[in-house]
Amino acid sequence: MTSISAPPVRIALPTSPQLQRRKTIGAIWQAVFIAATVFAALVLGTLLVRIFVQGVGALDTDLFTQRFISNAAIERGEAGYLTGIVSSLWLVLIAALFSIPVGIGAAIYLEEYAPDNWFTRVVQINVSNLSGVPSVVYGLLGLGVLVSFFGNDFLGRSLWAGGITLGLLILPVIIIASQEALRAVPLSLRQGAFALGATPWQVTWHHVLPAAMSGVLTGTILSISRALGETAPVLVAGAALFVSNVPTSPGATYSPLPIQVFDALGRPQAEAKEFAAAGIIVMMTLLIALNLIAIILRERASRRVRW
Amino acid sequence: MAATASDPGTRINVQTRSAGDQPTLNAPIITLRDVTISYGSFDAVVGVSCDIPEHQITAMIGPSGCGKSTVLRSINRMNDLVQGARVKGKIEYHGVDINSPSIDPVEVRKRIGMVFQKPNPFPKSISENITWGAQINGFKGNKKELVESTLRRAALWDEVKDKLDQSGLSLSGGQQQRLCIARTLAVNPDVILMDEPCSALDPISTLRIEELMRDLAKQYTIVVVTHNMQQAARVSDQTIFYSLSEKRQGMLIEASPTQQLFTKPRDQRTEDYITGRFG
């Protein structure tokens, strides 16, 4: 009678030279990718450390509470970025209020409603190209259209003009990021909803948007950060190097943080460099605070969808 | 009973449900007349004419690419969602041409629901999966009752009654598919279309869905597309066989009461397909 549990035949399983070569190639590429990551992190880290070392001496509450940047104030260590912080917050607020609804709306139209015809394709190509247009061009647009529309003396050099200019600048980025997020929502989800007798709007509002929200907000966070840091377009569109009053309404004149930092850098005092570096730290703090708010919103939105 | 055949060696042994009974089909609720469906310039399926009997199960079988799913999707205008899809010919539901310009596809889909090949519950809780479709269609009653009664009808209640707040996607594949059937029932349709509802499921889940289909056929009209001939034979009252023409276009070969199609097919091509000589 034959045994059914005969011991298995042992075979040798050596690593062939061909496999060895494949493994070496894999290891080389892995090293390349690690080097790229380390390089990126190092550059950013060096920059941050340098700025911090330079600016740490000037860090005090005056930075957030004082309105004036003048040679005398810098020398006395009493200069502050209050007008810049408030100006930048206004700008970001106006830009966001303008471009987020318009951008998400355009993305919804293009992804969920638009038929595939020449008009849609022309719009699509234009949106993609606009996201690559140099930012100073948007400044010229703001100057040419908005400033002259509002009038050069009155609202023309106000936060309205600057904010809408920045809004236009980030609009294509928001549209494209939102489109990507909407496209990532599986077709089967839409089909399931349509098959229950839902209208296109019910499908979009109840299913597609919630599922895409996290991606949409990620794109929005990135573009808001960009709006906060932009200098060239607002400079062209009417931002001032110096304003004496904290802007209290969107009709006020303004001087955003990046421009104030640039202004401080050009001043002759020894303290000015330190003050400018501290300004960058202020700007980074503002950026992190804004991003944090957006990330919290994103987490809330994604918790409503239960994959 | 085993299917009787002239050459019992080659014919697959299918157990038809109505074996022994006289196969009778009810009056049609949906009629297709000379329906041709094209994607762009390509005619995917040509000249389909058939009747869907009320409160019975119609199975559509045939080789891959023969257009059976395309026909199914045209019955509740889901093809509208496919870019470039066009339907010629007449599809009537209770005598109404569903493709007439005055008919809103949303109204059609409310009455003719659909279950898909891959279970696609919403990324919401089990309860919300049931209530959403009913609510968008104006349901104002007691949601808890709706959830329970619907899940009971879909033979899912006992398995999920303690976790109604969990995501619909936390269930097993077979349970997800029954949840999708339940969510369709909650809208209270007339007809339920099923596009290979068991192809992603294991045999036991498949059996449960088939039992559920037989149960639902008392109240609803069901049209099911399946790759599985045994399934068609087991559950359906009428079977429609599609095949491909020389131009690779899908066409309807034969629509007969299931028992007849599997035992005494009228067309040689049906005979070839069900005996395994083709397909």
Coordinates of C-alpha atoms in Angstrom, one line a residue:
Chain A
M1 CA 0.0 0.0 0.0
T2 CA 1.3 3.4 -0.9
S3 CA 1.7 6.1 1.7
I4 CA -0.2 9.3 0.9
S5 CA 2.2 11.3 3.0
A6 CA 5.5 10.7 1.3
P7 CA 8.1 13.3 2.3
P8 CA 8.4 16.1 -0.3
V9 CA 11.3 16.0 -2.7
R10 CA 13.9 18.6 -1.7
I11 CA 15.1 20.9 -4.5
A12 CA 17.8 23.6 -4.5
L13 CA 16.5 27.1 -5.0
P14 CA 19.7 29.2 -5.7
T15 CA 19.4 32.9 -6.7
S16 CA 20.3 32.9 -10.4
P17 CA 22.8 35.5 -11.7
Q18 CA 19.9 37.0 -13.8
L19 CA 17.8 37.6 -10.7
Q20 CA 20.8 39.0 -8.9
R21 CA 21.2 41.6 -11.7
R22 CA 17.5 42.5 -11.5
K23 CA 17.8 43.0 -7.8
T24 CA 20.9 45.3 -8.2
I25 CA 19.0 47.5 -10.7
G26 CA 16.1 47.7 -8.3
A27 CA 18.4 48.7 -5.4
I28 CA 20.1 51.4 -7.5
W29 CA 16.8 53.0 -8.4
Q30 CA 15.6 52.9 -4.8
A31 CA 18.8 54.8 -3.8
V32 CA 18.1 57.4 -6.5
F33 CA 14.6 58.0 -5.2
I34 CA 15.8 58.3 -1.6
A35 CA 18.5 60.8 -2.7
A36 CA 15.8 62.9 -4.4
T37 CA 13.6 62.9 -1.3
V38 CA 16.5 63.8 1.0
F39 CA 17.7 66.6 -1.4
A40 CA 14.2 68.2 -1.4
A41 CA 13.9 68.0 2.3
L42 CA 17.4 69.3 2.9
V43 CA 16.9 72.4 0.7
L44 CA 13.7 73.2 2.4
G45 CA 15.1 72.5 5.8
T46 CA 18.2 74.7 5.2
L47 CA 16.0 77.6 4.1
L48 CA 13.8 77.3 7.1
V49 CA 16.7 77.1 9.6
R50 CA 18.5 80.0 8.0
I51 CA 15.4 82.2 8.1
F52 CA 14.7 81.2 11.6
V53 CA 18.3 81.9 12.8
Q54 CA 18.3 85.3 11.1
G55 CA 14.9 86.4 12.3
V56 CA 14.6 84.9 15.8
G57 CA 16.2 88.0 17.4
A58 CA 13.4 90.2 16.1
L59 CA 10.6 87.9 17.1
D60 CA 8.3 89.7 19.6
T61 CA 4.7 90.7 19.9
D62 CA 5.4 94.0 18.2
L63 CA 5.6 92.1 14.9
F64 CA 1.8 91.3 15.2
T65 CA 0.6 94.5 16.9
Q66 CA 2.6 97.4 15.4
R67 CA 1.4 99.1 12.2
F68 CA 4.5 101.0 11.1
I69 CA 7.5 100.0 9.1
S70 CA 9.8 103.0 9.0
N71 CA 13.5 103.4 9.4
A72 CA 13.1 104.9 12.8
A73 CA 10.7 102.2 14.0
I74 CA 13.0 99.4 12.7
E75 CA 16.0 100.9 14.5
R76 CA 14.0 101.1 17.8
G77 CA 12.8 97.6 17.2
E78 CA 9.2 98.8 17.3
A79 CA 8.2 98.1 13.7
G80 CA 5.4 95.6 13.0
Y81 CA 3.5 93.8 10.2
L82 CA 0.0 94.3 11.5
T83 CA -1.2 96.1 8.3
G84 CA 0.5 93.4 6.2
I85 CA -1.1 90.6 8.1
V86 CA -4.6 92.1 7.9
S87 CA -4.1 93.0 4.2
S88 CA -3.0 89.5 3.3
L89 CA -5.9 88.0 5.2
W90 CA -8.3 90.3 3.4
L91 CA -6.8 89.4 0.0
V92 CA -7.0 85.7 0.7
L93 CA -10.5 86.0 1.9
I94 CA -11.7 87.9 -1.2
A95 CA -9.7 85.6 -3.5
A96 CA -11.2 82.5 -1.9
L97 CA -14.8 83.8 -1.8
F98 CA -14.5 84.6 -5.5
S99 CA -12.6 81.7 -6.9
I100 CA -13.7 78.7 -4.8
P101 CA -17.4 78.8 -5.8
V102 CA -16.6 79.8 -9.3
G103 CA -13.8 77.2 -9.6
I104 CA -15.8 74.3 -8.2
G105 CA -18.8 75.3 -10.2
A106 CA -16.9 75.3 -13.4
A107 CA -15.3 71.9 -12.6
I108 CA -18.7 70.4 -11.9
Y109 CA -20.1 71.7 -15.2
L110 CA -17.1 70.4 -17.1
E111 CA -17.0 67.0 -15.5
E112 CA -20.7 66.2 -14.8
Y113 CA -22.7 68.1 -17.3
A114 CA -20.8 69.3 -20.3
P115 CA -21.2 67.3 -23.6
D116 CA -18.0 66.4 -25.3
N117 CA -17.9 68.9 -28.1
W118 CA -15.5 71.5 -29.6
F119 CA -16.7 74.2 -27.2
T120 CA -16.0 72.1 -24.1
R121 CA -12.6 71.1 -25.5
V122 CA -11.7 74.8 -26.2
V123 CA -12.7 75.8 -22.6
Q124 CA -10.7 72.8 -21.2
I125 CA -7.5 73.7 -23.2
N126 CA -7.8 77.3 -22.1
V127 CA -8.2 76.5 -18.5
S128 CA -5.1 74.3 -18.6
N129 CA -3.1 77.0 -20.4
L130 CA -4.3 79.7 -18.0
S131 CA -2.8 77.8 -15.0
G132 CA 0.6 78.2 -16.6
V133 CA 0.4 81.9 -17.3
P134 CA 3.0 83.9 -15.4
S135 CA 1.4 85.6 -12.4
V136 CA 2.5 89.1 -13.4
V137 CA 0.2 88.8 -16.4
Y138 CA -2.7 88.5 -14.0
G139 CA -1.4 91.7 -12.3
L140 CA -1.6 93.5 -15.7
L141 CA -5.1 92.2 -16.2
G142 CA -6.0 93.4 -12.8
L143 CA -4.5 96.8 -13.5
G144 CA -6.0 97.1 -17.0
V145 CA -9.5 95.8 -16.2
L146 CA -10.3 96.0 -12.5
V147 CA -8.4 99.1 -11.5
S148 CA -9.7 101.1 -14.4
F149 CA -13.2 99.6 -13.9
F150 CA -13.2 100.7 -10.2
G151 CA -11.5 104.0 -11.0
N152 CA -7.9 104.7 -10.3
D153 CA -8.4 107.1 -7.4
F154 CA -11.2 105.5 -5.5
L155 CA -11.7 101.7 -5.2
G156 CA -9.2 101.0 -8.0
R157 CA -6.2 100.5 -5.7
S158 CA -8.3 98.7 -3.1
L159 CA -8.4 95.2 -1.7
W160 CA -11.2 94.4 -4.2
A161 CA -8.9 94.8 -7.2
G162 CA -6.1 92.9 -5.6
G163 CA -8.3 90.1 -4.2
I164 CA -10.1 89.5 -7.4
T165 CA -6.8 89.5 -9.3
L166 CA -5.5 86.8 -7.0
G167 CA -8.8 85.0 -7.3
L168 CA -8.4 85.0 -11.1
L169 CA -4.8 83.7 -10.7
I170 CA -5.8 80.7 -8.6
L171 CA -9.1 80.0 -10.5
P172 CA -7.6 77.6 -13.1
V173 CA -5.7 75.7 -10.5
I174 CA -8.8 75.2 -8.5
I175 CA -10.8 74.1 -11.6
I176 CA -8.2 71.6 -12.6
A177 CA -7.7 70.2 -9.1
S178 CA -11.5 69.9 -8.6
Q179 CA -11.9 68.2 -12.0
E180 CA -9.3 65.6 -11.0
A181 CA -11.1 65.0 -7.8
L182 CA -14.5 64.6 -9.5
R183 CA -13.0 62.3 -12.1
A184 CA -11.7 60.0 -9.4
V185 CA -15.2 59.3 -8.1
P186 CA -16.1 55.9 -9.5
L187 CA -18.7 55.8 -12.3
S188 CA -20.5 53.0 -10.5
L189 CA -21.5 55.4 -7.7
R190 CA -23.1 57.8 -10.2
Q191 CA -24.8 54.8 -12.0
G192 CA -26.2 53.5 -8.7
A193 CA -27.7 56.9 -7.9
F194 CA -29.1 57.5 -11.4
A195 CA -30.7 54.0 -11.4
L196 CA -32.8 55.0 -8.4
G197 CA -34.4 57.9 -10.3
A198 CA -32.1 60.7 -9.1
T199 CA -31.7 63.9 -11.1
P200 CA -28.2 64.8 -12.3
W201 CA -28.1 67.5 -9.6
Q202 CA -29.1 65.0 -6.8
V203 CA -26.4 62.7 -8.0
T204 CA -23.8 65.4 -7.9
W205 CA -24.8 67.0 -4.6
H206 CA -25.5 63.9 -2.6
H207 CA -22.8 61.5 -3.9
V208 CA -20.2 62.9 -6.3
L209 CA -19.3 66.1 -4.4
P210 CA -19.1 64.5 -0.9
A211 CA -16.9 61.8 -2.4
A212 CA -14.7 64.3 -4.2
M213 CA -14.6 66.9 -1.4
S214 CA -11.3 65.8 0.1
G215 CA -9.5 66.1 -3.2
V216 CA -11.2 69.4 -4.0
L217 CA -10.1 70.9 -0.7
T218 CA -6.6 69.7 -1.2
G219 CA -6.4 71.7 -4.4
T220 CA -8.0 74.7 -2.7
I221 CA -5.4 74.6 0.1
L222 CA -2.6 74.6 -2.3
S223 CA -4.0 77.5 -4.3
I224 CA -4.8 79.6 -1.2
S225 CA -1.2 79.2 -0.1
R226 CA -0.1 80.4 -3.5
A227 CA -2.3 83.5 -3.3
L228 CA -0.9 84.3 0.1
G229 CA 2.7 84.3 -1.2
E230 CA 2.2 86.1 -4.5
T231 CA 3.8 89.5 -4.8
A232 CA 4.1 90.5 -8.4
P233 CA 0.4 90.5 -9.4
V234 CA -0.8 92.6 -6.5
L235 CA 2.1 95.0 -6.9
V236 CA 1.0 95.6 -10.4
A237 CA -2.7 95.7 -9.5
G238 CA -2.3 98.5 -7.0
A239 CA -0.9 97.3 -3.7
A240 CA 1.0 100.0 -1.8
L241 CA 4.5 99.7 -0.4
F242 CA 3.3 101.5 2.7
V243 CA -0.1 102.1 4.2
S244 CA -0.6 103.8 7.5
N245 CA -3.9 102.4 8.4
V246 CA -5.0 98.8 9.0
P247 CA -7.5 98.0 6.2
T248 CA -10.9 97.6 7.9
S249 CA -13.0 97.1 4.7
P250 CA -12.4 95.6 1.3
G251 CA -12.5 99.1 -0.1
A252 CA -9.4 100.2 1.7
T253 CA -5.8 100.5 0.3
Y254 CA -3.5 97.8 1.4
S255 CA 0.0 96.5 1.6
P256 CA 0.3 92.7 1.8
L257 CA 2.9 90.8 3.8
P258 CA 5.2 89.7 1.0
I259 CA 5.5 93.3 -0.2
Q260 CA 6.3 94.6 3.2
V261 CA 9.0 91.9 3.6
F262 CA 10.4 93.0 0.3
D263 CA 10.3 96.6 1.4
A264 CA 12.1 95.9 4.7
L265 CA 14.8 94.0 2.9
G266 CA 15.7 97.1 0.9
R267 CA 16.2 99.3 3.9
P268 CA 19.8 100.2 5.0
Q269 CA 19.7 99.5 8.8
A270 CA 21.4 96.5 10.2
E271 CA 18.2 95.6 12.0
A272 CA 16.2 95.6 8.7
K273 CA 17.5 92.2 7.6
E274 CA 16.5 90.6 10.9
F275 CA 13.2 92.3 10.7
A276 CA 12.6 91.0 7.2
A277 CA 13.5 87.4 8.2
A278 CA 11.1 87.8 11.1
G279 CA 8.5 88.9 8.5
I280 CA 9.0 85.6 6.6
I281 CA 8.4 83.7 9.8
V282 CA 5.2 85.6 10.4
M283 CA 4.1 84.8 6.8
M284 CA 4.9 81.1 7.3
T285 CA 2.9 81.0 10.5
L286 CA 0.0 82.6 8.8
L287 CA 0.3 80.0 6.0
I288 CA 0.4 77.1 8.4
A289 CA -2.6 78.5 10.3
L290 CA -4.7 78.9 7.1
N291 CA -3.7 75.4 6.0
L292 CA -4.6 73.9 9.3
I293 CA -8.1 75.4 9.0
A294 CA -8.5 73.9 5.5
I295 CA -7.1 70.5 6.7
I296 CA -9.6 70.4 9.5
L297 CA -12.4 71.2 7.1
R298 CA -11.2 68.5 4.8
E299 CA -11.1 65.9 7.5
R300 CA -14.7 66.8 8.5
A301 CA -15.8 66.5 4.9
S302 CA -14.2 63.1 4.4
R303 CA -15.7 61.7 7.6
R304 CA -19.2 62.1 6.0
V305 CA -18.3 59.7 3.3
R306 CA -17.9 56.2 4.7
W307 CA -15.9 54.1 2.2
Chain B
M1 CA -36.0 16.5 -14.5
A2 CA -33.1 16.2 -16.9
A3 CA -33.5 18.0 -20.2
T4 CA -34.7 15.7 -22.9
A5 CA -32.5 15.9 -26.0
S6 CA -31.9 14.1 -29.3
D7 CA -28.2 13.7 -28.4
P8 CA -28.0 13.5 -24.6
G9 CA -24.3 13.2 -24.7
T10 CA -23.6 16.8 -25.6
R11 CA -26.4 18.7 -24.1
I12 CA -25.7 20.2 -20.7
N13 CA -27.9 19.0 -18.0
V14 CA -30.0 22.0 -17.1
Q15 CA -32.7 21.9 -14.5
T16 CA -35.5 24.3 -15.6
R17 CA -37.6 25.6 -12.9
S18 CA -41.0 25.2 -14.6
A19 CA -40.2 21.7 -15.7
G20 CA -43.3 19.7 -16.1
D21 CA -45.5 22.7 -16.1
Q22 CA -46.9 24.1 -19.3
P23 CA -44.7 27.1 -20.0
T24 CA -46.9 30.2 -20.2
L25 CA -45.8 33.8 -20.3
N26 CA -47.8 36.6 -18.9
A27 CA -48.9 39.7 -20.9
P28 CA -45.9 42.0 -21.7
I29 CA -45.2 45.0 -19.6
I30 CA -42.3 46.1 -21.9
T31 CA -42.0 45.6 -25.6
L32 CA -39.0 46.2 -27.8
R33 CA -39.6 46.6 -31.5
D34 CA -36.7 46.6 -34.0
V35 CA -34.4 48.2 -31.5
T36 CA -30.9 49.1 -32.7
I37 CA -28.4 50.6 -30.3
S38 CA -25.2 52.3 -31.6
Y39 CA -22.1 53.8 -30.0
G40 CA -20.9 56.5 -32.4
S41 CA -21.0 54.9 -35.8
F42 CA -20.9 51.3 -34.6
D43 CA -24.1 49.4 -34.3
A44 CA -23.6 47.3 -31.1
V45 CA -26.9 45.4 -31.4
V46 CA -29.3 45.4 -34.3
G47 CA -33.0 44.8 -34.8
V48 CA -34.0 43.5 -31.4
S49 CA -37.7 42.7 -31.0
C50 CA -39.1 41.0 -27.9
D51 CA -41.6 41.1 -25.1
I52 CA -40.9 41.2 -21.3
P53 CA -43.8 39.5 -19.5
E54 CA -45.1 41.1 -16.3
H55 CA -44.3 39.5 -12.9
Q56 CA -42.0 37.0 -14.4
I57 CA -38.3 36.7 -14.9
T58 CA -36.7 37.1 -18.2
A59 CA -33.1 36.0 -18.6
M60 CA -30.8 37.3 -21.4
I61 CA -27.9 35.0 -22.3
G62 CA -25.3 34.9 -25.1
P63 CA -21.6 35.1 -25.7
S64 CA -19.5 38.2 -24.6
G65 CA -20.1 41.3 -26.7
C66 CA -23.5 40.2 -28.1
G67 CA -25.2 43.3 -26.7
K68 CA -27.3 41.8 -24.0
S69 CA -26.2 44.3 -21.4
T70 CA -26.6 47.1 -23.9
V71 CA -30.2 46.1 -24.5
L72 CA -30.7 45.9 -20.7
R73 CA -29.4 49.4 -20.1
S74 CA -31.6 50.8 -22.9
I75 CA -34.7 49.6 -21.1
N76 CA -34.3 52.2 -18.3
R77 CA -32.3 54.7 -20.4
M78 CA -29.1 54.2 -18.5
N79 CA -27.5 54.3 -22.0
D80 CA -28.1 58.1 -21.9
L81 CA -25.1 58.3 -19.6
V82 CA -22.8 56.7 -22.2
Q83 CA -21.3 59.3 -24.5
G84 CA -22.4 58.8 -28.1
A85 CA -25.0 56.1 -27.4
R86 CA -28.1 56.2 -29.6
V87 CA -31.3 54.0 -29.6
K88 CA -33.4 53.5 -32.7
G89 CA -36.6 51.6 -32.8
K90 CA -39.3 51.5 -30.2
I91 CA -39.1 50.5 -26.5
E92 CA -42.5 50.7 -24.9
Y93 CA -43.3 50.4 -21.2
H94 CA -47.0 50.0 -20.5
G95 CA -47.5 51.2 -24.0
V96 CA -45.5 54.4 -23.5
D97 CA -42.5 55.1 -25.8
I98 CA -39.8 55.7 -23.1
N99 CA -37.5 57.4 -25.7
S100 CA -40.1 60.0 -26.7
P101 CA -38.8 63.6 -26.1
S102 CA -41.6 64.2 -23.6
I103 CA -40.5 61.5 -21.3
D104 CA -37.9 62.3 -18.6
P105 CA -35.4 59.5 -18.1
V106 CA -35.6 60.2 -14.3
E107 CA -39.2 59.1 -14.3
V108 CA -38.3 56.0 -16.3
R109 CA -35.6 55.0 -13.9
K110 CA -37.8 55.5 -10.9
R111 CA -40.1 52.8 -12.3
I112 CA -37.5 50.6 -13.8
G113 CA -34.7 50.1 -11.3
M114 CA -31.3 48.5 -11.9
V115 CA -28.8 46.3 -10.1
F116 CA -25.3 46.2 -11.4
Q117 CA -22.7 43.6 -12.0
K118 CA -20.4 44.8 -9.2
P119 CA -22.2 45.6 -6.0
N120 CA -22.1 49.4 -5.6
P121 CA -23.6 50.4 -2.3
F122 CA -23.3 54.1 -1.5
P123 CA -20.4 55.1 0.9
K124 CA -23.1 55.8 3.5
S125 CA -24.6 53.8 6.4
I126 CA -26.8 50.7 5.6
S127 CA -29.9 52.7 6.6
E128 CA -29.0 55.6 4.4
N129 CA -28.4 53.3 1.5
I130 CA -32.1 52.3 1.8
T131 CA -33.6 55.6 2.6
W132 CA -31.8 57.9 0.1
G133 CA -33.6 56.7 -3.1
A134 CA -36.9 56.8 -1.3
Q135 CA -36.3 60.3 0.0
I136 CA -35.3 61.9 -3.3
N137 CA -38.5 60.4 -4.7
G138 CA -40.6 62.2 -2.1
F139 CA -40.8 59.5 0.7
K140 CA -42.1 61.2 3.9
G141 CA -43.0 58.2 6.0
N142 CA -41.3 56.4 8.9
K143 CA -37.7 55.8 7.9
K144 CA -37.1 53.0 10.4
E145 CA -40.1 51.0 9.2
L146 CA -39.0 51.5 5.6
V147 CA -35.5 50.2 6.4
E148 CA -36.8 47.2 8.2
S149 CA -39.5 46.2 5.8
T150 CA -37.2 46.7 2.8
L151 CA -34.3 44.8 4.2
R152 CA -36.7 41.9 5.1
R153 CA -37.9 41.8 1.6
A154 CA -34.3 41.6 0.4
A155 CA -33.6 38.8 2.9
L156 CA -30.9 40.8 4.6
W157 CA -32.6 42.1 7.8
D158 CA -31.4 39.3 10.1
E159 CA -27.8 39.7 9.1
V160 CA -27.6 43.5 9.4
K161 CA -30.3 44.5 11.9
D162 CA -27.6 45.2 14.6
K163 CA -25.4 47.3 12.4
L164 CA -27.6 49.6 10.5
D165 CA -25.3 52.5 11.2
Q166 CA -22.2 50.9 9.7
S167 CA -21.1 51.6 6.2
G168 CA -22.8 49.7 3.4
L169 CA -19.3 48.8 2.2
S170 CA -18.5 47.0 5.4
L171 CA -20.7 44.1 4.3
S172 CA -19.6 41.0 2.3
G173 CA -20.0 41.0 -1.5
G174 CA -23.2 39.0 -1.4
Q175 CA -24.7 41.1 1.3
Q176 CA -23.7 44.3 -0.6
Q177 CA -25.5 43.0 -3.6
R178 CA -28.6 42.3 -1.6
L179 CA -28.3 45.8 -0.1
C180 CA -28.3 47.1 -3.6
I181 CA -31.4 45.1 -4.5
A182 CA -33.0 46.4 -1.3
R183 CA -32.2 50.0 -2.1
T184 CA -33.9 49.5 -5.5
L185 CA -37.0 48.0 -3.8
A186 CA -37.2 51.0 -1.5
V187 CA -38.1 53.2 -4.4
N188 CA -40.9 50.8 -5.2
P189 CA -40.3 50.2 -8.9
D190 CA -42.3 48.1 -11.3
V191 CA -39.4 46.4 -13.0
I192 CA -35.9 45.5 -11.8
L193 CA -33.1 45.1 -14.3
M194 CA -30.1 43.0 -13.2
D195 CA -26.9 43.1 -15.1
E196 CA -25.0 39.9 -14.2
P197 CA -25.9 40.4 -10.5
C198 CA -24.0 37.3 -9.4
S199 CA -20.9 37.3 -11.5
A200 CA -18.8 38.8 -8.7
L201 CA -20.3 36.4 -6.0
D202 CA -19.5 33.0 -4.6
P203 CA -21.9 30.1 -5.2
I204 CA -23.7 30.4 -1.9
S205 CA -24.3 34.1 -2.3
T206 CA -25.4 33.4 -5.8
L207 CA -28.0 30.9 -4.6
R208 CA -29.4 33.4 -2.1
I209 CA -29.8 36.0 -4.8
E210 CA -31.5 33.5 -7.0
E211 CA -34.0 32.6 -4.3
L212 CA -34.6 36.3 -3.7
M213 CA -35.3 36.8 -7.4
R214 CA -37.9 34.1 -7.4
D215 CA -39.5 35.6 -4.4
L216 CA -39.5 39.1 -5.9
A217 CA -40.9 37.9 -9.1
K218 CA -44.3 37.6 -7.4
Q219 CA -44.4 41.4 -7.1
Y220 CA -42.0 42.7 -9.7
T221 CA -41.0 42.1 -13.2
I222 CA -37.3 41.1 -13.5
V223 CA -35.0 41.1 -16.4
V224 CA -31.6 39.5 -15.7
V225 CA -28.5 39.3 -17.9
T226 CA -26.3 36.4 -17.1
H227 CA -23.3 34.5 -18.4
N228 CA -24.4 31.5 -16.5
M229 CA -26.8 29.3 -18.5
Q230 CA -27.7 27.2 -15.5
Q231 CA -28.7 30.3 -13.7
A232 CA -30.9 31.3 -16.6
A233 CA -32.5 27.9 -16.6
R234 CA -32.9 27.8 -12.8
V235 CA -34.6 31.2 -12.3
S236 CA -36.2 32.5 -15.5
D237 CA -39.6 32.0 -17.1
Q238 CA -38.4 33.4 -20.5
T239 CA -35.0 33.2 -21.9
I240 CA -33.7 35.4 -24.7
F241 CA -30.6 34.3 -26.6
Y242 CA -28.4 36.8 -28.3
S243 CA -25.5 36.1 -30.6
L244 CA -23.1 37.9 -32.9
S245 CA -23.5 38.4 -36.6
E246 CA -20.6 38.1 -39.1
K247 CA -20.2 41.9 -38.7
R248 CA -19.7 41.4 -35.0
Q249 CA -23.0 43.1 -34.3
G250 CA -25.2 41.7 -31.6
M251 CA -28.6 40.3 -32.5
L252 CA -31.5 38.5 -31.0
I253 CA -31.6 34.9 -32.1
E254 CA -34.4 33.4 -30.0
A255 CA -36.8 34.4 -27.3
S256 CA -38.7 31.5 -25.8
P257 CA -40.2 30.2 -22.6
T258 CA -37.1 29.0 -20.7
Q259 CA -38.1 25.3 -20.6
Q260 CA -38.6 25.3 -24.3
L261 CA -35.4 27.2 -25.1
F262 CA -33.3 24.7 -23.2
T263 CA -35.1 21.5 -24.4
K264 CA -36.5 22.3 -27.8
P265 CA -34.8 25.4 -29.2
R266 CA -36.3 26.6 -32.4
D267 CA -33.0 27.9 -33.8
Q268 CA -29.9 25.8 -34.6
R269 CA -27.6 28.5 -33.2
T270 CA -29.4 28.3 -29.9
E271 CA -29.0 24.6 -29.9
D272 CA -25.3 25.0 -30.7
Y273 CA -24.8 27.5 -27.8
I274 CA -26.6 25.6 -25.1
T275 CA -25.0 22.3 -26.0
G276 CA -21.6 24.0 -25.7
R277 CA -20.6 23.7 -29.4
F278 CA -20.3 27.5 -29.5
G279 CA -19.7 30.3 -27.1

